[in-house]
Amino acid sequence: MFDHLPILPPDSILGLAAACRADTNPNKVDLTIGIYMDEAGLCPVFDAVKQAQRALVDEEITKAYIPPQGDQAFLDGMTDLILGADLLASRKGAVAAVQTPGGCGAVRLGAEVLKASGAGGKVWVSDPTWPVHIPLIGSVGLELTQYRYYDPGTHGVNFQGMVDDLTGAQKGDIVLFHGCCHNPSGADLNAEQWQVVAQMAAEQGFTPMIDLAYQGFGDGLEQDVFGLRALVDNTPEVVIAASCSKNMGLYRERTGLAIFVGQDARAAQATGSQATAAARRIYSMPPAHGAIIAGRILSDAKLRQEWQAELTAMCRRINSLRVDFGDRLQAATGRDFGFIAEEKGMFSFLGLSKEQALQLRSDKGLYMLDSSRINVASLNSSNLDKVVDAVVSVL
Ligand code: LMR
């Protein structure tokens, strides 16, 4: 049966991280996968997570399944963190939240519910977008199309192109936005641009779907959901896919949730039931560990404060790496790399060709995606010189 089964190429992100791990070059540097690395080159466990985890280990009395919709403290804490008290009050009873295995699980369940709704429209994704969006959404049978987003010439958002393209999005269509810290470009909309987009959604009737994987890594926990909240405030129905992989460092615990904002309580019940039924078909119910930890952090004032302070420190460090890296590239080449400091979150494109990215990989052991997306959060004072020298060598 398996004789003719094709062997698939490795994943464009996970495969490169594995290739870097296997590389014996002592000077190798991995700037591929979006994981926050500290000065020592390690992905740290948040101290708030350690404390919540310790308490959980001591108090846990069962490993029985959690309910299909997930851990309630987690769902309540995250829904509040993302939507905020005002929106929750104005959309009272019309919000359903379902815990998922990471943000991927949330995108998939969101797509499953959208497909089940029979809207029949297209899903618009930014050009470019995180590559996994395509199979996650496409595999449920929804048709995808692209809207212009990133302009390699200006290293920023091509907002006019985005607006022109989205003028074609109509009722029944879904438009996927990155809530903050656009992956792969790091180029985000400003507040005014979010308002324009929210107005378009209201007038044209398309349904926003928001992938929120980096809340807290842009301008702050509240600021990073400005656009999301504008969309929810202006449209009757919104799907949100959120993750605690990055902002609580719970990557391997697969901790995420899908939020469905509908018109009323019946719609909330319908979306929740569809999402849990889809989960049952695919993986039954979500894992408990990460969500219980996140729920504890969000519901304990002291832990929550500590977590926020740790997250803020990580974000500040990434921003100072952005400035440092951009300045050094600029000093070495005379070219303008100021855009690196302007962009948000973990990623930026360096603007290199695929050939240059491959050459850096083979000649210098410097791993970035073929698109020249780098994870700025993997830079540190020990690898910065190496990375700058390597990049300059191919420019
Ligand atoms: C990334 O884009 O590197 C991260 O979101 C990790 C992943 O799963 O691809």
Coordinates of C-alpha atoms and ligand atoms in Angstrom, one line a residue:
M1 CA 0.0 0.0 0.0
F2 CA 2.8 2.4 0.8
D3 CA 5.0 1.4 -2.1
H4 CA 3.9 4.2 -4.3
L5 CA 3.3 6.7 -1.6
P6 CA 5.3 9.8 -2.5
I7 CA 7.9 11.1 0.0
L8 CA 7.0 14.7 0.7
P9 CA 9.7 17.5 1.0
P10 CA 10.4 18.7 4.5
D11 CA 8.3 21.6 5.8
S12 CA 9.7 25.0 4.7
I13 CA 10.2 26.2 8.3
L14 CA 10.4 23.0 10.4
G15 CA 12.6 21.3 7.8
L16 CA 15.1 24.1 7.8
A17 CA 15.3 24.2 11.6
A18 CA 16.0 20.4 11.5
A19 CA 18.7 20.9 8.7
C20 CA 20.4 23.5 10.9
R21 CA 20.4 21.2 13.9
A22 CA 22.0 18.5 11.7
D23 CA 24.6 20.9 10.3
T24 CA 28.1 20.3 11.8
N25 CA 29.4 23.8 11.0
P26 CA 30.5 25.1 14.3
N27 CA 29.6 28.7 13.2
K28 CA 26.0 27.9 12.2
V29 CA 23.3 30.3 13.2
D30 CA 19.6 29.4 13.1
L31 CA 17.3 32.3 12.2
T32 CA 14.6 30.1 10.9
I33 CA 11.7 29.2 13.2
G34 CA 9.8 31.8 15.2
I35 CA 10.9 31.0 18.7
Y36 CA 12.2 33.6 21.2
M37 CA 15.8 32.8 22.2
D38 CA 17.6 34.5 25.1
E39 CA 21.1 35.9 25.2
A40 CA 22.4 32.3 25.9
G41 CA 20.7 31.1 22.7
L42 CA 18.0 29.1 24.7
C43 CA 14.3 29.3 24.5
P44 CA 13.5 30.1 28.1
V45 CA 10.6 29.0 30.3
F46 CA 8.8 32.1 31.7
D47 CA 9.2 32.3 35.5
A48 CA 5.5 32.8 35.8
V49 CA 4.9 29.6 33.9
K50 CA 7.3 27.7 36.2
Q51 CA 5.4 28.9 39.2
A52 CA 2.0 28.0 37.8
Q53 CA 3.4 24.6 36.7
R54 CA 4.8 23.8 40.1
A55 CA 1.5 24.6 41.8
L56 CA -0.3 22.5 39.2
V57 CA 1.9 19.5 39.7
D58 CA 1.3 19.7 43.5
E59 CA -2.4 20.2 43.3
E60 CA -3.4 18.1 40.3
I61 CA -5.5 15.1 41.3
T62 CA -6.6 13.7 37.9
K63 CA -5.6 13.3 34.3
A64 CA -9.1 12.7 33.2
Y65 CA -10.1 14.4 29.9
I66 CA -11.0 18.1 30.1
P67 CA -14.3 19.2 28.6
P68 CA -14.4 19.3 24.7
Q69 CA -14.5 23.2 24.7
G70 CA -11.4 23.3 27.0
D71 CA -10.4 24.7 30.4
Q72 CA -12.8 27.4 31.4
A73 CA -10.4 29.6 33.3
F74 CA -8.1 29.6 30.2
L75 CA -11.0 30.5 27.9
D76 CA -12.3 33.2 30.1
G77 CA -8.9 34.7 30.7
M78 CA -7.9 34.7 27.1
T79 CA -11.2 36.0 25.8
D80 CA -10.9 38.9 28.2
L81 CA -7.3 39.5 27.3
I82 CA -8.1 39.6 23.6
L83 CA -11.5 41.3 23.4
G84 CA -11.4 43.4 26.6
A85 CA -14.2 44.1 29.0
D86 CA -16.0 46.7 26.8
L87 CA -16.4 44.5 23.8
L88 CA -17.3 41.5 25.9
A89 CA -20.0 43.6 27.4
S90 CA -21.3 44.9 24.1
R91 CA -21.3 41.5 22.5
K92 CA -22.5 39.8 25.7
G93 CA -23.6 36.2 25.2
A94 CA -22.6 36.2 21.5
V95 CA -19.1 35.0 21.9
A96 CA -18.0 31.3 21.9
A97 CA -14.5 30.2 22.7
V98 CA -13.0 26.7 22.1
Q99 CA -9.5 25.7 23.3
T100 CA -7.3 24.2 20.5
P101 CA -4.0 22.6 20.1
G102 CA -2.0 25.8 19.5
G103 CA -2.8 28.6 17.0
C104 CA -2.7 26.1 14.1
G105 CA -5.6 24.1 15.7
A106 CA -7.5 27.4 16.1
V107 CA -7.0 28.3 12.4
R108 CA -8.2 24.9 11.4
L109 CA -11.2 24.9 13.6
G110 CA -12.1 28.4 12.5
A111 CA -11.9 27.2 8.9
E112 CA -14.0 24.1 9.7
V113 CA -16.8 26.3 11.1
L114 CA -16.6 28.8 8.2
K115 CA -16.9 25.9 5.8
A116 CA -19.8 24.4 7.7
S117 CA -21.6 27.8 7.6
G118 CA -21.8 27.3 3.8
A119 CA -21.0 30.9 3.1
G120 CA -19.3 29.7 -0.1
G121 CA -17.0 32.7 -0.5
K122 CA -13.3 32.9 -0.9
V123 CA -10.7 33.3 1.9
W124 CA -8.4 36.3 1.2
V125 CA -4.9 35.9 2.6
S126 CA -2.1 38.5 2.6
D127 CA 0.6 38.2 0.0
P128 CA 2.8 36.9 1.6
T129 CA 1.3 35.0 4.6
W130 CA 2.6 32.4 7.0
P131 CA 2.9 29.4 4.6
V132 CA 0.9 27.0 6.8
H133 CA -2.2 29.2 6.5
I134 CA -2.7 27.8 3.0
P135 CA -3.0 24.1 3.8
L136 CA -4.7 24.7 7.2
I137 CA -7.5 26.6 5.5
G138 CA -7.4 25.0 2.1
S139 CA -7.6 21.5 3.4
V140 CA -11.2 22.0 4.6
G141 CA -12.2 22.9 1.1
L142 CA -12.3 26.7 1.2
E143 CA -11.0 28.5 -1.8
L144 CA -8.1 30.9 -1.2
T145 CA -7.1 34.1 -2.9
Q146 CA -4.5 36.7 -2.1
Y147 CA -4.5 40.5 -1.4
R148 CA -1.4 42.6 -1.9
Y149 CA 0.2 43.3 1.5
Y150 CA 4.0 43.7 1.6
D151 CA 6.0 45.9 -0.7
P152 CA 9.6 44.7 -1.0
G153 CA 10.5 48.1 -2.4
T154 CA 9.6 50.1 0.6
H155 CA 9.9 47.2 3.1
G156 CA 6.4 48.2 4.4
V157 CA 2.8 47.6 3.9
N158 CA 1.4 48.3 0.4
F159 CA -1.7 49.8 1.9
Q160 CA -3.2 51.2 -1.3
G161 CA -2.7 47.8 -3.0
M162 CA -4.3 46.1 0.0
V163 CA -7.3 48.4 -0.1
D164 CA -7.7 48.1 -3.9
D165 CA -7.6 44.3 -3.7
L166 CA -10.0 44.1 -0.7
T167 CA -12.5 46.2 -2.5
G168 CA -13.3 43.0 -4.3
A169 CA -14.1 41.1 -1.1
Q170 CA -17.8 40.7 -0.6
K171 CA -20.4 39.3 1.7
G172 CA -19.7 35.6 2.1
D173 CA -15.9 36.1 1.7
I174 CA -13.5 35.8 4.6
V175 CA -10.5 38.0 5.0
L176 CA -7.6 36.7 7.1
F177 CA -5.6 39.4 8.9
H178 CA -2.6 39.0 11.2
G179 CA -3.6 40.8 14.4
C180 CA -0.1 42.1 15.0
C181 CA 3.5 41.3 14.1
H182 CA 2.8 40.1 10.6
N183 CA 4.4 36.8 9.8
P184 CA 6.6 36.7 7.7
S185 CA 7.2 40.5 7.1
G186 CA 7.0 42.2 10.5
A187 CA 5.1 45.0 8.7
D188 CA 1.9 46.0 10.5
L189 CA -1.0 48.3 9.8
N190 CA -1.2 51.5 11.8
A191 CA -4.3 52.5 13.8
E192 CA -5.7 54.6 11.0
Q193 CA -5.2 51.9 8.5
W194 CA -7.0 49.4 10.8
Q195 CA -9.9 51.8 11.0
V196 CA -10.1 51.9 7.2
V197 CA -10.1 48.1 6.9
A198 CA -12.7 47.8 9.7
Q199 CA -14.9 50.3 7.8
M200 CA -14.5 48.3 4.6
A201 CA -15.5 45.1 6.4
A202 CA -18.6 46.9 7.8
E203 CA -19.6 48.3 4.4
Q204 CA -18.8 45.4 2.1
G205 CA -19.9 42.7 4.5
F206 CA -16.9 40.4 4.4
T207 CA -16.1 38.4 7.5
P208 CA -12.8 39.1 9.2
M209 CA -10.7 36.2 10.5
I210 CA -7.8 37.2 12.7
D211 CA -4.7 35.2 13.4
L212 CA -3.3 36.5 16.7
A213 CA -0.1 34.5 17.4
Y214 CA 2.1 37.3 18.8
Q215 CA 0.0 39.5 21.1
G216 CA 2.4 41.4 23.3
F217 CA 5.4 41.2 21.0
G218 CA 4.5 44.4 19.0
D219 CA 3.6 47.5 21.0
G220 CA 2.1 45.8 24.0
L221 CA -0.8 43.5 25.0
E222 CA -3.5 46.1 24.6
Q223 CA -2.0 48.0 21.7
D224 CA -1.5 44.8 19.7
V225 CA -5.3 44.1 19.6
F226 CA -6.3 47.6 18.5
G227 CA -7.0 46.4 14.9
L228 CA -8.7 43.2 16.1
R229 CA -11.0 45.1 18.4
A230 CA -11.8 47.7 15.6
L231 CA -12.9 44.8 13.4
V232 CA -15.0 43.1 16.1
D233 CA -16.6 46.5 16.9
N234 CA -17.6 47.1 13.3
T235 CA -18.7 43.7 12.1
P236 CA -21.4 41.3 13.1
E237 CA -19.2 38.1 12.8
V238 CA -15.5 37.6 13.4
V239 CA -13.3 34.5 13.9
I240 CA -10.2 34.8 16.0
A241 CA -7.4 32.2 16.2
A242 CA -5.1 32.9 19.1
S243 CA -2.0 31.2 20.6
C244 CA 0.0 31.2 23.8
S245 CA 3.0 29.6 22.1
K246 CA 4.9 32.8 21.9
N247 CA 3.6 35.2 24.5
M248 CA 3.7 32.6 27.3
G249 CA 6.5 30.5 25.7
L250 CA 4.2 27.5 25.8
Y251 CA 5.2 26.4 22.3
R252 CA 5.3 22.6 22.9
E253 CA 2.2 22.6 25.1
R254 CA 0.0 23.5 22.1
T255 CA -2.1 26.1 23.8
G256 CA -4.5 28.1 21.7
L257 CA -8.1 28.9 21.2
A258 CA -10.6 29.8 18.5
I259 CA -13.0 32.6 19.3
F260 CA -16.3 33.1 17.4
V261 CA -18.1 36.4 17.7
G262 CA -21.6 36.1 16.3
Q263 CA -24.8 38.1 16.2
D264 CA -26.5 36.5 19.2
A265 CA -26.4 33.7 21.8
R266 CA -27.8 31.2 19.3
A267 CA -25.0 31.9 16.9
A268 CA -22.5 31.5 19.7
Q269 CA -23.9 28.2 20.6
A270 CA -23.9 27.1 17.0
T271 CA -20.3 28.0 16.3
G272 CA -19.1 26.5 19.6
S273 CA -21.0 23.2 18.8
Q274 CA -19.6 23.1 15.3
A275 CA -16.0 23.7 16.5
T276 CA -16.2 21.0 19.2
A277 CA -17.7 18.6 16.7
A278 CA -14.9 19.3 14.3
A279 CA -12.4 18.8 17.0
R280 CA -14.0 15.5 17.9
R281 CA -13.6 14.3 14.3
I282 CA -10.0 15.3 14.2
Y283 CA -8.4 14.9 17.6
S284 CA -11.3 14.7 20.2
M285 CA -10.3 17.2 22.8
P286 CA -7.4 19.6 23.5
P287 CA -4.4 19.0 25.7
A288 CA -4.8 20.3 29.3
H289 CA -1.4 21.2 30.7
G290 CA -0.6 24.5 28.9
A291 CA -4.1 25.8 29.1
I292 CA -4.4 25.2 32.9
I293 CA -1.0 27.0 33.3
A294 CA -2.1 29.9 31.2
G295 CA -5.5 30.1 32.9
R296 CA -3.8 30.3 36.3
I297 CA -1.4 33.0 35.2
L298 CA -4.3 35.1 33.8
S299 CA -6.5 34.7 36.9
D300 CA -3.8 35.3 39.6
A301 CA -2.9 39.0 39.9
K302 CA 0.6 38.4 41.0
L303 CA 1.5 35.8 38.4
R304 CA -0.2 37.9 35.7
Q305 CA 2.0 40.9 36.6
E306 CA 5.1 38.8 36.6
W307 CA 4.2 37.3 33.2
Q308 CA 3.6 40.7 31.7
A309 CA 6.9 42.0 33.0
E310 CA 8.7 39.1 31.5
L311 CA 6.9 39.5 28.2
T312 CA 7.7 43.2 28.1
A313 CA 11.3 42.5 28.7
M314 CA 11.5 40.1 25.8
C315 CA 9.8 42.5 23.5
R316 CA 12.2 45.3 24.5
R317 CA 15.1 43.0 23.9
I318 CA 13.9 42.1 20.4
N319 CA 13.4 45.8 19.6
S320 CA 16.9 46.7 20.7
L321 CA 18.2 43.8 18.6
R322 CA 16.3 45.2 15.7
V323 CA 18.0 48.6 16.1
D324 CA 21.4 47.1 16.6
F325 CA 21.2 44.8 13.7
G326 CA 19.8 47.4 11.3
D327 CA 22.5 49.9 12.4
R328 CA 25.3 47.5 11.9
L329 CA 24.1 46.4 8.4
Q330 CA 23.7 50.1 7.5
A331 CA 27.2 51.0 8.8
A332 CA 28.8 48.1 6.9
T333 CA 27.0 48.6 3.6
G334 CA 25.9 52.2 3.5
R335 CA 22.3 51.0 2.6
D336 CA 19.2 51.9 4.5
F337 CA 18.2 49.1 6.9
G338 CA 16.1 51.3 9.2
F339 CA 13.0 49.3 8.3
I340 CA 14.3 46.5 10.6
A341 CA 13.7 48.7 13.6
E342 CA 10.4 49.8 12.3
E343 CA 9.0 46.3 12.0
K344 CA 7.3 44.4 14.8
G345 CA 7.5 41.1 16.4
M346 CA 9.9 38.3 15.6
F347 CA 10.3 38.6 11.8
S348 CA 11.7 40.7 9.0
F349 CA 12.7 40.1 5.4
L350 CA 16.3 41.0 4.7
G351 CA 15.4 41.5 1.0
L352 CA 17.8 38.9 -0.2
S353 CA 17.2 36.6 -3.2
K354 CA 16.6 32.9 -2.7
E355 CA 20.1 32.3 -4.2
Q356 CA 21.7 34.6 -1.6
A357 CA 19.7 32.8 1.2
L358 CA 20.9 29.4 -0.1
Q359 CA 24.5 30.6 -0.4
L360 CA 24.5 31.9 3.2
R361 CA 23.2 28.5 4.3
S362 CA 25.8 26.5 2.4
D363 CA 28.8 28.8 2.8
K364 CA 28.3 30.4 6.2
G365 CA 26.0 28.0 8.1
L366 CA 23.5 31.0 8.4
Y367 CA 20.0 29.6 8.2
M368 CA 17.1 31.8 7.2
L369 CA 14.0 31.0 5.1
D370 CA 14.3 31.0 1.3
S371 CA 12.3 34.2 1.3
S372 CA 15.1 35.8 3.5
R373 CA 12.7 35.9 6.5
I374 CA 14.8 36.0 9.7
N375 CA 13.8 35.5 13.3
V376 CA 15.2 38.6 14.9
A377 CA 14.5 37.0 18.3
S378 CA 17.3 34.4 17.6
L379 CA 20.0 37.1 17.4
N380 CA 22.2 37.7 20.4
S381 CA 25.5 39.4 21.2
S382 CA 27.5 36.2 20.4
N383 CA 26.1 35.7 16.9
L384 CA 25.4 39.2 15.8
D385 CA 28.8 39.9 14.3
K386 CA 28.8 36.6 12.5
V387 CA 25.3 37.3 11.0
V388 CA 26.2 40.8 10.0
D389 CA 29.5 39.7 8.3
A390 CA 27.7 36.8 6.5
V391 CA 24.8 39.0 5.2
V392 CA 27.3 41.7 4.1
S393 CA 29.3 39.1 2.2
V394 CA 26.4 38.4 -0.1
L395 CA 25.2 41.9 -0.7
Ligands
LMR1 C1 7.1 30.4 12.4 O1 6.5 31.0 11.5 O2 8.3 30.2 12.3 C2 6.4 29.9 13.6 O3 5.1 30.3 13.5 C3 6.5 28.5 13.9 C4 5.8 27.6 12.9 O4 5.1 26.7 13.3 O5 6.0 27.8 11.7

